[in-house]
């Protein structure tokens, strides 16, 4: 079943109450803690539709792409769907025939809702060449590719003006604006509107009180804003935050490259991401105020982004699914993304769970199709799968990885009819073309019965600066877990962009034909 939504509306922190007694303050206001969601969801584009908030994030080579999250209070978020159902613009996104597309794919893109025709729009540039626009009649889809733009809308932000005209702001350092056709699917005019003396990118495009704003980041430590009375400029620039330390609860990089959002009550917030490797880039929220002359500033606490703030004044219109809980794979729910497009003939879901047939003959986890990934919940979490290995074929490896450009796994290996639970490490890619530099090796193993099921567990600590590590254990009864293998020291390099993930895999080293069934995945805070 899908994750339960127990407790999801409780504020993360309850304050010691100072009981003010004004008529509007009969209840003490709670506070929320940053990050609001400790999961890798960078390049935030945030919107509100009526009383519901959505945000879109980058997902690179993972499929489906461009996750959509939903919240009713800006604090509790759930994964709702994806704007890009399949990465179908190049065969290399299939991870087949020796091709791979690691770290390419979905980057900083736009996402918005257009009232006049009831469509949601997603758009983004792929591999510095073309841009694609997808639309959907409902946020959950179906999402379809509607047009190809022969320009790279590098880091695109969409504005739907009061008179329904759509504009895209994009670019790196030279910022351009494109005005779209009435259907929002082609360009009628575009021009450069600003040239910066330092690197800026990550455009988000807003209008407030008749002024046009392009909200840009200086990677990876500053946020700036351009303002003009016309979408075409001239724009003047102002600093929003510059080298502001992240919340002490994370102690990661400077919060940047996010979006501004206005609540139904007219309060403004900035949701930015914090570089928090090895876990990835995670969202933090802070209140924003506007000066009389129309410049926003972020409310800081002792010169840094707050670890907590007063909870937004919002009456939530609903509740969201908790990030922790058990998934039994009645379907592939939107928390999950495949490593590249999956071979859809090699997996199924249903009442028995997730059946993964081997899809690739390889000794390289990074070349194996149909690895299903799930973000790690920081700062520490534990993932446990129940895996039936009765139908493995000789040479198969199936299990649970901590997956990034330096990976390790616990799994089941079948060789010459014998079954072992195994720990493999030293699985690495190098950071130019993301070619595999080592397929790793099995470092520890133990015999298990030749048929049956096994509980496989990975524990991850992705707190920045904590020399985060992953460790592995297994159980044959679901009660008593035995540690296996050494610890994986997480690498914190940013060049792979994505953070570590839990990853369920099954690949063949000899021949296709084997399969496993994963009846559940349980995510818990450590
Ligand atoms: C927003 O609210 C209005 C008024 O209740 C409703 O007509 C409209 O369908 C809602 N829009 C969406 C996208 O739910
Ligand atoms: C909407 O307003 C903009 C800015 O004033 C203008 O350039 C554009 O032509 C208008 N579009 C329509 C459809 O009225
Ligand atoms: C991480 O980055 C450093 C500095 O660029 C580099 O020397 C090292 O090889 C990288 N490590 C990995 C595992 O990519």
Coordinates of C-alpha atoms and ligand atoms in Angstrom, one line a residue:
X1 CA 0.0 0.0 0.0
X2 CA 1.0 3.6 -0.3
X3 CA 2.6 5.3 2.6
X4 CA 0.3 6.1 5.4
X5 CA -0.3 9.8 6.1
X6 CA -0.2 9.5 9.9
X7 CA 1.0 12.6 11.6
X8 CA 1.9 14.4 8.4
X9 CA 0.1 17.5 9.4
X10 CA 1.7 17.9 12.8
X11 CA 4.2 20.7 12.8
X12 CA 7.7 19.5 13.1
X13 CA 8.5 21.4 16.2
X14 CA 6.2 22.7 18.9
X15 CA 7.4 25.9 20.4
X16 CA 7.6 26.7 24.0
X17 CA 4.5 28.9 24.0
X18 CA 4.6 32.6 24.9
X19 CA 0.9 32.9 25.4
X20 CA 0.0 36.2 23.8
X21 CA -3.6 37.0 24.3
X22 CA -4.7 39.3 21.5
X23 CA -8.0 38.3 19.9
X24 CA -6.3 36.8 16.9
X25 CA -3.8 34.8 18.9
X26 CA -6.0 32.5 20.9
X27 CA -3.7 29.6 19.8
X28 CA 0.1 29.8 20.0
X29 CA 1.7 29.6 16.6
X30 CA 3.9 26.6 16.1
X31 CA 7.2 26.6 14.3
X32 CA 8.6 24.5 11.5
X33 CA 12.1 23.2 11.1
X34 CA 14.4 23.4 8.1
X35 CA 14.9 21.5 5.8
X36 CA 11.2 21.1 5.2
X37 CA 11.9 17.8 3.4
X38 CA 15.3 16.1 3.6
X39 CA 15.2 14.6 0.2
X40 CA 17.2 15.4 -3.0
X41 CA 14.9 17.7 -5.0
X42 CA 17.0 20.5 -6.5
X43 CA 16.2 23.5 -8.8
X44 CA 12.9 24.1 -7.1
X45 CA 10.1 25.7 -9.1
X46 CA 7.2 26.4 -6.7
X47 CA 3.6 27.4 -7.5
X48 CA 0.3 27.7 -5.8
X49 CA -3.0 26.6 -7.4
X50 CA -5.9 27.7 -5.2
X51 CA -4.9 26.2 -1.8
X52 CA -2.4 23.6 -3.1
X53 CA 1.3 24.1 -3.5
X54 CA 3.4 22.2 -6.1
X55 CA 7.0 22.1 -6.8
X56 CA 9.0 20.7 -9.6
X57 CA 12.6 19.5 -9.3
X58 CA 15.5 18.2 -11.5
X59 CA 15.9 14.5 -12.0
X60 CA 18.8 14.1 -14.6
X61 CA 18.9 10.7 -16.2
X62 CA 16.2 9.1 -13.9
X63 CA 12.9 8.1 -15.4
X64 CA 10.1 9.2 -15.2
X65 CA 11.6 12.7 -15.0
X66 CA 10.7 16.1 -13.4
X67 CA 9.0 15.0 -10.2
X68 CA 6.1 17.0 -9.0
X69 CA 5.6 17.4 -5.2
X70 CA 2.5 18.6 -3.5
X71 CA 1.9 20.4 -0.2
X72 CA -1.1 22.1 1.5
X73 CA 1.0 24.0 4.1
X74 CA 4.5 24.6 2.4
X75 CA 6.0 22.3 5.2
X76 CA 4.8 18.8 4.5
X77 CA 5.4 17.6 1.0
X78 CA 4.6 14.4 -0.9
X79 CA 5.6 13.1 -4.3
X80 CA 2.6 13.3 -6.6
X81 CA 3.8 12.5 -10.1
X82 CA 6.2 13.4 -12.9
X83 CA 5.9 15.8 -15.8
X84 CA 8.1 13.8 -18.2
X85 CA 6.7 10.2 -18.4
X86 CA 9.7 8.8 -20.4
X87 CA 13.0 10.3 -21.5
X88 CA 12.4 9.6 -25.2
X89 CA 14.5 12.1 -27.1
X90 CA 17.6 9.9 -27.4
X91 CA 18.1 6.1 -27.2
X92 CA 21.0 6.7 -24.7
X93 CA 18.4 7.3 -22.0
X94 CA 17.5 3.6 -22.3
X95 CA 20.8 2.4 -20.9
X96 CA 21.1 -0.2 -23.6
X97 CA 23.5 -1.1 -26.4
X98 CA 26.4 0.3 -24.4
X99 CA 24.9 3.8 -24.3
X100 CA 24.3 5.8 -21.1
X101 CA 23.1 9.3 -20.2
X102 CA 24.3 9.7 -16.6
X103 CA 23.9 13.3 -15.3
X104 CA 22.2 14.5 -18.6
X105 CA 18.4 14.8 -18.9
X106 CA 16.1 16.9 -16.8
X107 CA 17.7 20.1 -15.4
X108 CA 16.2 23.3 -14.0
X109 CA 12.9 23.5 -15.8
X110 CA 9.7 25.4 -15.5
X111 CA 6.3 24.3 -14.2
X112 CA 3.1 26.3 -14.0
X113 CA -0.7 26.2 -14.2
X114 CA -2.6 28.2 -16.8
X115 CA -6.1 29.1 -15.6
X116 CA -7.4 30.1 -19.1
X117 CA -7.2 26.6 -20.6
X118 CA -6.8 24.5 -17.4
X119 CA -3.4 23.1 -18.5
X120 CA -0.3 22.5 -16.5
X121 CA 2.9 23.3 -18.4
X122 CA 6.4 21.9 -18.0
X123 CA 9.3 23.0 -20.1
X124 CA 13.0 22.6 -20.1
X125 CA 16.2 22.4 -22.1
X126 CA 17.8 19.0 -22.7
X127 CA 21.6 18.7 -23.3
X128 CA 22.1 22.4 -24.2
X129 CA 20.3 21.9 -27.5
X130 CA 16.5 21.8 -27.8
X131 CA 13.8 22.6 -25.3
X132 CA 10.6 20.6 -24.9
X133 CA 7.2 21.6 -23.6
X134 CA 4.8 19.1 -22.0
X135 CA 1.3 19.8 -20.9
X136 CA -1.3 18.0 -18.8
X137 CA -5.0 18.6 -18.2
X138 CA -4.5 17.6 -14.5
X139 CA -1.4 17.8 -12.4
X140 CA -1.3 14.0 -12.2
X141 CA -1.5 13.7 -16.0
X142 CA -1.6 12.4 -18.6
X143 CA 1.5 14.5 -19.5
X144 CA 2.3 14.7 -23.2
X145 CA 5.1 16.3 -25.2
X146 CA 3.5 19.1 -27.2
X147 CA 6.4 20.9 -28.8
X148 CA 10.0 21.1 -29.5
X149 CA 11.8 24.5 -29.4
X150 CA 15.0 24.8 -31.3
X151 CA 16.6 26.9 -28.6
X152 CA 18.1 25.8 -25.3
X153 CA 16.0 27.4 -22.6
X154 CA 18.9 27.1 -20.2
X155 CA 17.4 27.1 -16.6
X156 CA 13.9 28.2 -17.6
X157 CA 11.3 30.1 -15.6
X158 CA 7.8 30.7 -16.9
X159 CA 5.6 33.7 -16.3
X160 CA 1.9 33.7 -17.2
X161 CA 1.1 37.4 -17.3
X162 CA -2.2 38.9 -16.1
X163 CA -3.5 39.1 -19.6
X164 CA -2.5 35.4 -20.1
X165 CA 0.6 36.0 -22.3
X166 CA 3.3 33.5 -21.5
X167 CA 7.0 34.4 -21.2
X168 CA 10.0 32.2 -20.6
X169 CA 13.1 33.7 -18.9
X170 CA 16.3 31.7 -19.4
X171 CA 20.1 31.8 -19.8
X172 CA 23.4 31.8 -18.1
X173 CA 24.8 35.3 -17.3
X174 CA 23.1 36.7 -20.5
X175 CA 19.5 36.4 -19.5
X176 CA 16.9 36.3 -22.3
X177 CA 13.1 36.4 -22.5
X178 CA 10.9 34.5 -25.0
X179 CA 7.3 35.5 -25.5
X180 CA 5.2 32.4 -26.4
X181 CA 2.3 32.0 -28.9
X182 CA -1.2 32.1 -27.6
X183 CA -1.2 28.3 -27.0
X184 CA 2.1 28.6 -25.2
X185 CA 3.8 26.1 -27.5
X186 CA 6.0 28.2 -29.8
X187 CA 8.1 31.4 -29.6
X188 CA 6.9 34.6 -31.2
X189 CA 9.7 36.8 -30.0
X190 CA 12.8 36.5 -28.0
X191 CA 15.6 38.9 -26.9
X192 CA 18.3 39.2 -24.4
X193 CA 17.2 41.4 -21.5
X194 CA 20.1 41.4 -19.1
X195 CA 23.9 40.9 -19.2
X196 CA 25.5 40.2 -15.8
X197 CA 29.0 41.0 -14.8
X198 CA 29.1 37.7 -12.8
X199 CA 27.6 34.2 -13.4
X200 CA 23.8 34.1 -12.9
X201 CA 21.4 31.3 -13.9
X202 CA 18.3 29.4 -12.6
X203 CA 15.8 32.0 -13.8
X204 CA 12.3 32.1 -12.2
X205 CA 9.9 34.7 -13.6
X206 CA 7.3 36.6 -11.5
X207 CA 5.1 39.6 -11.6
X208 CA 4.1 41.6 -8.5
X209 CA 2.4 44.9 -8.3
X210 CA 2.9 45.5 -12.1
X211 CA 6.7 44.8 -11.9
X212 CA 8.4 42.0 -13.7
X213 CA 11.0 40.0 -11.7
X214 CA 13.6 37.5 -12.9
X215 CA 14.9 35.7 -9.8
X216 CA 18.4 34.3 -10.4
X217 CA 21.1 32.5 -8.6
X218 CA 24.9 32.9 -8.6
X219 CA 26.0 29.3 -8.2
X220 CA 26.3 28.2 -5.6
X221 CA 26.2 30.9 -3.0
X222 CA 24.0 33.8 -3.8
X223 CA 20.5 34.8 -4.9
X224 CA 19.7 38.0 -6.9
X225 CA 16.6 39.5 -8.4
X226 CA 16.1 41.6 -11.6
X227 CA 13.2 44.0 -11.7
X228 CA 11.6 46.0 -14.6
X229 CA 8.3 47.5 -15.5
X230 CA 8.3 45.5 -18.8
X231 CA 9.1 41.9 -19.5
X232 CA 11.7 43.2 -22.0
X233 CA 13.5 45.4 -19.5
X234 CA 15.6 47.3 -18.8
X235 CA 16.2 45.4 -15.6
X236 CA 18.0 46.5 -12.5
X237 CA 19.6 43.9 -10.2
X238 CA 19.4 43.6 -6.4
X239 CA 20.9 41.1 -3.9
X240 CA 18.5 38.8 -2.1
X241 CA 21.0 36.8 -0.1
X242 CA 24.7 36.5 -0.5
X243 CA 26.8 33.8 1.1
X244 CA 24.2 33.4 3.8
X245 CA 25.0 30.3 5.9
X246 CA 22.6 27.4 5.8
X247 CA 20.5 26.4 8.9
X248 CA 22.6 24.9 11.7
X249 CA 20.3 21.9 11.4
X250 CA 22.0 21.1 8.1
X251 CA 25.3 23.0 8.0
X252 CA 25.4 22.5 4.2
X253 CA 25.9 25.0 1.4
X254 CA 24.3 28.4 1.0
X255 CA 20.6 28.1 0.3
X256 CA 20.0 29.2 -3.3
X257 CA 18.3 28.6 -6.7
X258 CA 14.7 28.3 -5.5
X259 CA 11.5 30.0 -6.0
X260 CA 9.3 32.7 -4.4
X261 CA 5.7 31.8 -3.4
X262 CA 2.8 33.9 -2.1
X263 CA 0.3 32.2 0.2
X264 CA -3.5 32.8 -0.2
X265 CA -3.2 35.2 2.8
X266 CA -0.6 37.3 0.9
X267 CA 2.5 36.2 2.8
X268 CA 5.6 35.5 0.8
X269 CA 8.2 32.8 1.2
X270 CA 11.4 31.7 -0.5
X271 CA 12.1 28.0 -0.9
X272 CA 15.7 27.4 -1.8
X273 CA 17.9 24.3 -1.9
X274 CA 20.9 23.6 0.3
X275 CA 23.8 21.6 -1.1
X276 CA 23.8 18.8 1.4
X277 CA 26.0 16.1 -0.2
X278 CA 26.2 13.2 0.1
X279 CA 22.4 13.3 0.2
X280 CA 21.9 15.8 -2.6
X281 CA 20.2 19.2 -2.6
X282 CA 17.3 19.7 -0.1
X283 CA 14.7 22.4 0.3
X284 CA 14.6 25.0 3.0
X285 CA 11.9 27.6 3.5
X286 CA 12.1 31.2 4.9
X287 CA 9.7 34.1 5.1
X288 CA 10.2 37.0 2.7
X289 CA 9.2 40.7 3.1
X290 CA 9.0 43.4 0.4
X291 CA 10.4 46.9 0.7
X292 CA 8.2 49.8 -0.3
X293 CA 10.1 50.1 -3.6
X294 CA 9.5 46.5 -4.4
X295 CA 12.6 44.5 -3.5
X296 CA 12.3 41.2 -1.5
X297 CA 14.4 40.3 1.5
X298 CA 14.7 37.0 3.3
X299 CA 14.1 36.9 7.1
X300 CA 17.4 35.6 8.5
X301 CA 18.1 34.5 12.1
X302 CA 21.4 35.8 13.5
X303 CA 22.7 36.3 10.0
X304 CA 21.9 32.9 8.7
X305 CA 19.0 31.0 7.2
X306 CA 16.8 30.0 10.1
X307 CA 16.8 26.4 11.4
X308 CA 13.2 27.1 12.3
X309 CA 10.5 29.8 11.7
X310 CA 6.9 30.5 12.6
X311 CA 4.7 28.1 10.7
X312 CA 3.0 29.8 7.7
X313 CA -0.5 31.2 8.4
X314 CA -2.3 28.6 6.2
X315 CA -5.3 26.4 7.0
X316 CA -4.3 23.3 5.1
X317 CA -6.9 22.0 2.6
X318 CA -5.7 18.5 2.9
X319 CA -3.0 16.2 4.2
X320 CA -0.1 14.5 2.5
X321 CA 1.5 11.1 2.7
X322 CA 4.3 10.6 5.1
X323 CA 7.8 10.1 3.7
X324 CA 8.2 7.1 5.9
X325 CA 6.3 3.8 5.8
X326 CA 5.9 0.6 3.8
X327 CA 5.3 0.4 0.0
X328 CA 4.0 -2.9 -1.3
X329 CA 4.3 -2.1 -5.0
X330 CA 0.7 -2.4 -6.0
X331 CA 2.0 0.2 -8.5
X332 CA 5.2 2.1 -9.0
X333 CA 4.3 5.2 -6.9
X334 CA 5.8 8.6 -7.6
X335 CA 8.6 8.4 -5.0
X336 CA 10.4 6.0 -7.3
X337 CA 12.4 6.7 -10.4
X338 CA 14.2 4.2 -12.6
X339 CA 17.9 4.5 -13.4
X340 CA 17.3 5.5 -17.1
X341 CA 14.2 4.4 -18.9
X342 CA 13.2 0.9 -17.8
X343 CA 12.5 -2.0 -20.1
X344 CA 8.8 -2.2 -19.4
X345 CA 8.6 -5.8 -20.5
X346 CA 10.9 -6.9 -17.6
X347 CA 8.9 -5.7 -14.6
X348 CA 5.4 -5.9 -13.2
X349 CA 3.6 -4.7 -10.1
X350 CA 0.6 -6.1 -8.3
X351 CA -0.7 -7.9 -5.2
X352 CA 2.6 -9.9 -4.9
X353 CA 4.7 -6.8 -5.2
X354 CA 7.3 -5.8 -7.6
X355 CA 8.6 -8.5 -10.0
X356 CA 11.9 -7.7 -11.5
X357 CA 13.1 -10.0 -14.3
X358 CA 16.7 -9.5 -15.3
X359 CA 16.9 -7.0 -18.2
X360 CA 20.6 -6.9 -18.9
X361 CA 23.5 -9.4 -19.0
X362 CA 26.4 -7.5 -17.5
X363 CA 28.7 -7.4 -14.6
X364 CA 28.3 -3.7 -14.2
X365 CA 25.5 -2.3 -12.0
X366 CA 25.8 1.0 -13.9
X367 CA 25.0 -0.7 -17.2
X368 CA 22.1 -2.8 -15.8
X369 CA 18.6 -1.7 -16.8
X370 CA 15.6 -1.6 -14.4
X371 CA 17.3 -0.4 -11.2
X372 CA 14.6 1.3 -9.2
X373 CA 15.8 4.2 -7.1
X374 CA 14.3 6.0 -4.0
X375 CA 15.7 9.2 -2.4
X376 CA 17.3 8.7 1.0
X377 CA 15.5 10.5 3.8
X378 CA 18.0 12.5 5.7
X379 CA 19.8 12.9 7.9
X380 CA 19.7 9.2 8.5
X381 CA 17.3 6.5 7.4
X382 CA 16.9 2.8 7.0
X383 CA 15.5 1.0 4.0
X384 CA 14.4 -2.6 4.2
X385 CA 13.2 -4.8 1.3
X386 CA 11.7 -8.2 1.4
X387 CA 13.0 -10.1 -1.6
X388 CA 12.0 -13.6 -2.8
X389 CA 14.9 -15.1 -4.7
X390 CA 13.4 -18.5 -5.5
X391 CA 13.4 -17.7 -9.3
X392 CA 17.0 -16.4 -9.6
X393 CA 19.0 -17.9 -12.5
X394 CA 22.7 -18.8 -12.2
X395 CA 24.9 -15.7 -12.3
X396 CA 22.1 -13.3 -11.2
X397 CA 22.7 -10.6 -8.7
X398 CA 19.7 -8.9 -7.0
X399 CA 19.3 -6.7 -4.0
X400 CA 19.5 -3.2 -2.5
X401 CA 22.2 -0.7 -3.3
X402 CA 23.3 2.6 -2.0
X403 CA 23.6 4.1 -5.4
X404 CA 25.7 7.0 -6.7
X405 CA 29.0 7.3 -8.6
X406 CA 30.6 5.3 -5.8
X407 CA 28.2 2.5 -4.8
X408 CA 27.9 -0.7 -2.7
X409 CA 25.1 -3.3 -2.3
X410 CA 23.8 -6.1 -0.3
X411 CA 22.1 -8.8 -2.3
X412 CA 21.6 -12.4 -3.3
X413 CA 24.1 -14.0 -5.7
X414 CA 23.4 -17.4 -7.4
X415 CA 26.4 -19.2 -8.8
X416 CA 26.5 -22.8 -9.9
X417 CA 23.3 -23.5 -8.1
X418 CA 24.5 -22.1 -4.8
X419 CA 22.9 -19.1 -3.2
X420 CA 24.7 -16.6 -1.0
X421 CA 23.8 -13.3 0.5
X422 CA 26.6 -11.0 -0.5
X423 CA 28.0 -7.5 0.1
X424 CA 29.7 -5.9 -2.9
X425 CA 31.6 -2.6 -2.9
X426 CA 34.1 -0.6 -5.0
X427 CA 31.5 0.1 -7.7
X428 CA 32.5 3.4 -9.3
X429 CA 32.1 5.7 -12.2
X430 CA 34.5 8.4 -13.2
X431 CA 33.3 11.9 -13.6
X432 CA 33.9 12.9 -17.2
X433 CA 31.7 10.6 -19.3
X434 CA 30.5 8.7 -16.3
X435 CA 32.1 5.5 -17.6
X436 CA 32.4 2.7 -15.1
X437 CA 35.8 2.7 -13.6
X438 CA 35.3 -0.4 -11.4
X439 CA 32.5 -2.9 -11.4
X440 CA 33.5 -3.7 -7.8
X441 CA 33.5 -7.2 -6.2
X442 CA 31.9 -9.3 -3.6
X443 CA 33.7 -8.6 -0.3
X444 CA 31.7 -10.7 2.1
X445 CA 29.0 -13.4 1.8
X446 CA 27.1 -16.1 3.7
X447 CA 25.2 -19.2 2.5
X448 CA 21.4 -19.1 2.6
X449 CA 18.7 -21.6 1.7
X450 CA 18.4 -22.2 -2.1
X451 CA 14.9 -20.9 -2.2
X452 CA 12.9 -18.5 -0.1
X453 CA 12.9 -14.8 0.9
X454 CA 15.3 -12.5 2.6
X455 CA 15.1 -9.2 4.3
X456 CA 17.8 -6.8 3.0
X457 CA 18.6 -3.6 4.8
X458 CA 20.6 -0.5 4.0
X459 CA 21.2 2.3 6.6
X460 CA 22.5 5.7 5.4
X461 CA 23.7 8.8 7.1
X462 CA 23.8 11.6 4.7
X463 CA 24.4 14.5 7.1
X464 CA 26.9 16.9 5.5
X465 CA 30.3 17.0 7.1
X466 CA 29.6 13.9 9.2
X467 CA 31.7 11.5 7.0
X468 CA 28.5 9.8 6.2
X469 CA 28.5 6.1 5.7
X470 CA 26.2 3.3 4.6
X471 CA 25.9 -0.1 6.1
X472 CA 24.1 -3.3 5.3
X473 CA 22.4 -6.2 7.0
X474 CA 20.2 -9.1 6.2
X475 CA 17.6 -11.3 8.0
X476 CA 16.0 -14.6 7.2
X477 CA 13.1 -14.1 9.6
X478 CA 12.5 -10.3 9.5
X479 CA 13.4 -10.0 13.1
X480 CA 17.1 -10.7 13.6
X481 CA 19.4 -8.8 11.3
X482 CA 23.0 -9.7 10.7
X483 CA 25.4 -7.0 9.5
X484 CA 27.3 -8.0 6.4
X485 CA 30.4 -6.4 4.8
X486 CA 32.1 -3.2 5.6
X487 CA 30.8 0.4 5.5
X488 CA 30.5 2.4 2.3
X489 CA 32.1 5.8 2.9
X490 CA 29.9 8.2 1.0
X491 CA 31.6 10.6 -1.4
X492 CA 30.5 14.2 -1.3
X493 CA 31.6 15.5 -4.7
X494 CA 28.9 17.6 -6.4
X495 CA 29.8 16.7 -10.0
X496 CA 27.3 13.8 -10.2
X497 CA 24.7 16.4 -9.0
X498 CA 22.4 13.7 -7.6
X499 CA 22.6 12.5 -4.0
X500 CA 22.9 8.9 -2.9
X501 CA 19.7 6.8 -3.3
X502 CA 18.4 3.5 -2.2
X503 CA 18.2 1.3 -5.3
X504 CA 16.6 -2.1 -5.9
X505 CA 18.2 -4.1 -8.7
X506 CA 18.3 -7.4 -10.5
X507 CA 20.8 -8.1 -13.3
X508 CA 22.2 -11.2 -15.0
X509 CA 25.8 -12.0 -15.5
X510 CA 25.3 -15.1 -17.6
X511 CA 21.9 -15.1 -19.3
X512 CA 18.4 -13.5 -19.0
X513 CA 15.5 -15.5 -17.5
X514 CA 15.8 -15.1 -13.8
X515 CA 13.5 -13.0 -11.6
X516 CA 12.9 -11.8 -8.1
X517 CA 9.9 -10.5 -6.3
X518 CA 10.1 -7.6 -3.9
X519 CA 7.1 -7.7 -1.7
X520 CA 7.8 -4.6 0.3
X521 CA 10.1 -1.6 0.8
X522 CA 10.0 0.0 4.3
X523 CA 11.6 3.4 4.9
X524 CA 12.2 4.5 8.5
X525 CA 14.1 7.2 10.2
X526 CA 17.2 5.9 11.9
Ligands
LIG1 C1 -9.6 26.6 -8.1 O1 -10.7 27.0 -7.4 C2 -11.8 27.4 -8.3 C3 -12.9 28.0 -7.4 O2 -13.2 27.1 -6.4 C4 -12.2 26.2 -9.1 O3 -13.3 26.6 -9.9 C5 -11.0 25.7 -9.9 O4 -11.4 24.5 -10.6 C6 -9.8 25.4 -9.0 N1 -8.7 25.2 -9.9 C7 -8.1 24.0 -9.8 C8 -7.0 23.8 -10.8 O5 -8.3 23.1 -9.0
LIG2 C1 -0.2 41.4 -22.6 O1 0.6 42.4 -22.0 C2 1.9 42.6 -22.5 C3 2.6 43.6 -21.7 O2 1.9 44.8 -21.6 C4 1.7 43.0 -24.0 O3 3.0 43.1 -24.6 C5 1.0 41.9 -24.7 O4 0.8 42.2 -26.1 C6 -0.4 41.6 -24.0 N1 -1.0 40.5 -24.6 C7 -2.2 40.5 -24.9 C8 -2.7 39.2 -25.5 O5 -3.0 41.4 -24.7
LIG3 C1 36.1 14.1 -6.1 O1 36.6 15.3 -6.4 C2 38.0 15.4 -6.3 C3 38.4 16.8 -6.5 O2 38.0 17.2 -7.8 C4 38.7 14.4 -7.2 O3 40.1 14.4 -7.0 C5 38.2 13.0 -6.8 O4 38.8 12.0 -7.7 C6 36.7 12.9 -6.9 N1 36.3 11.7 -6.4 C7 35.4 10.9 -7.0 C8 35.1 9.6 -6.4 O5 34.9 11.2 -8.1

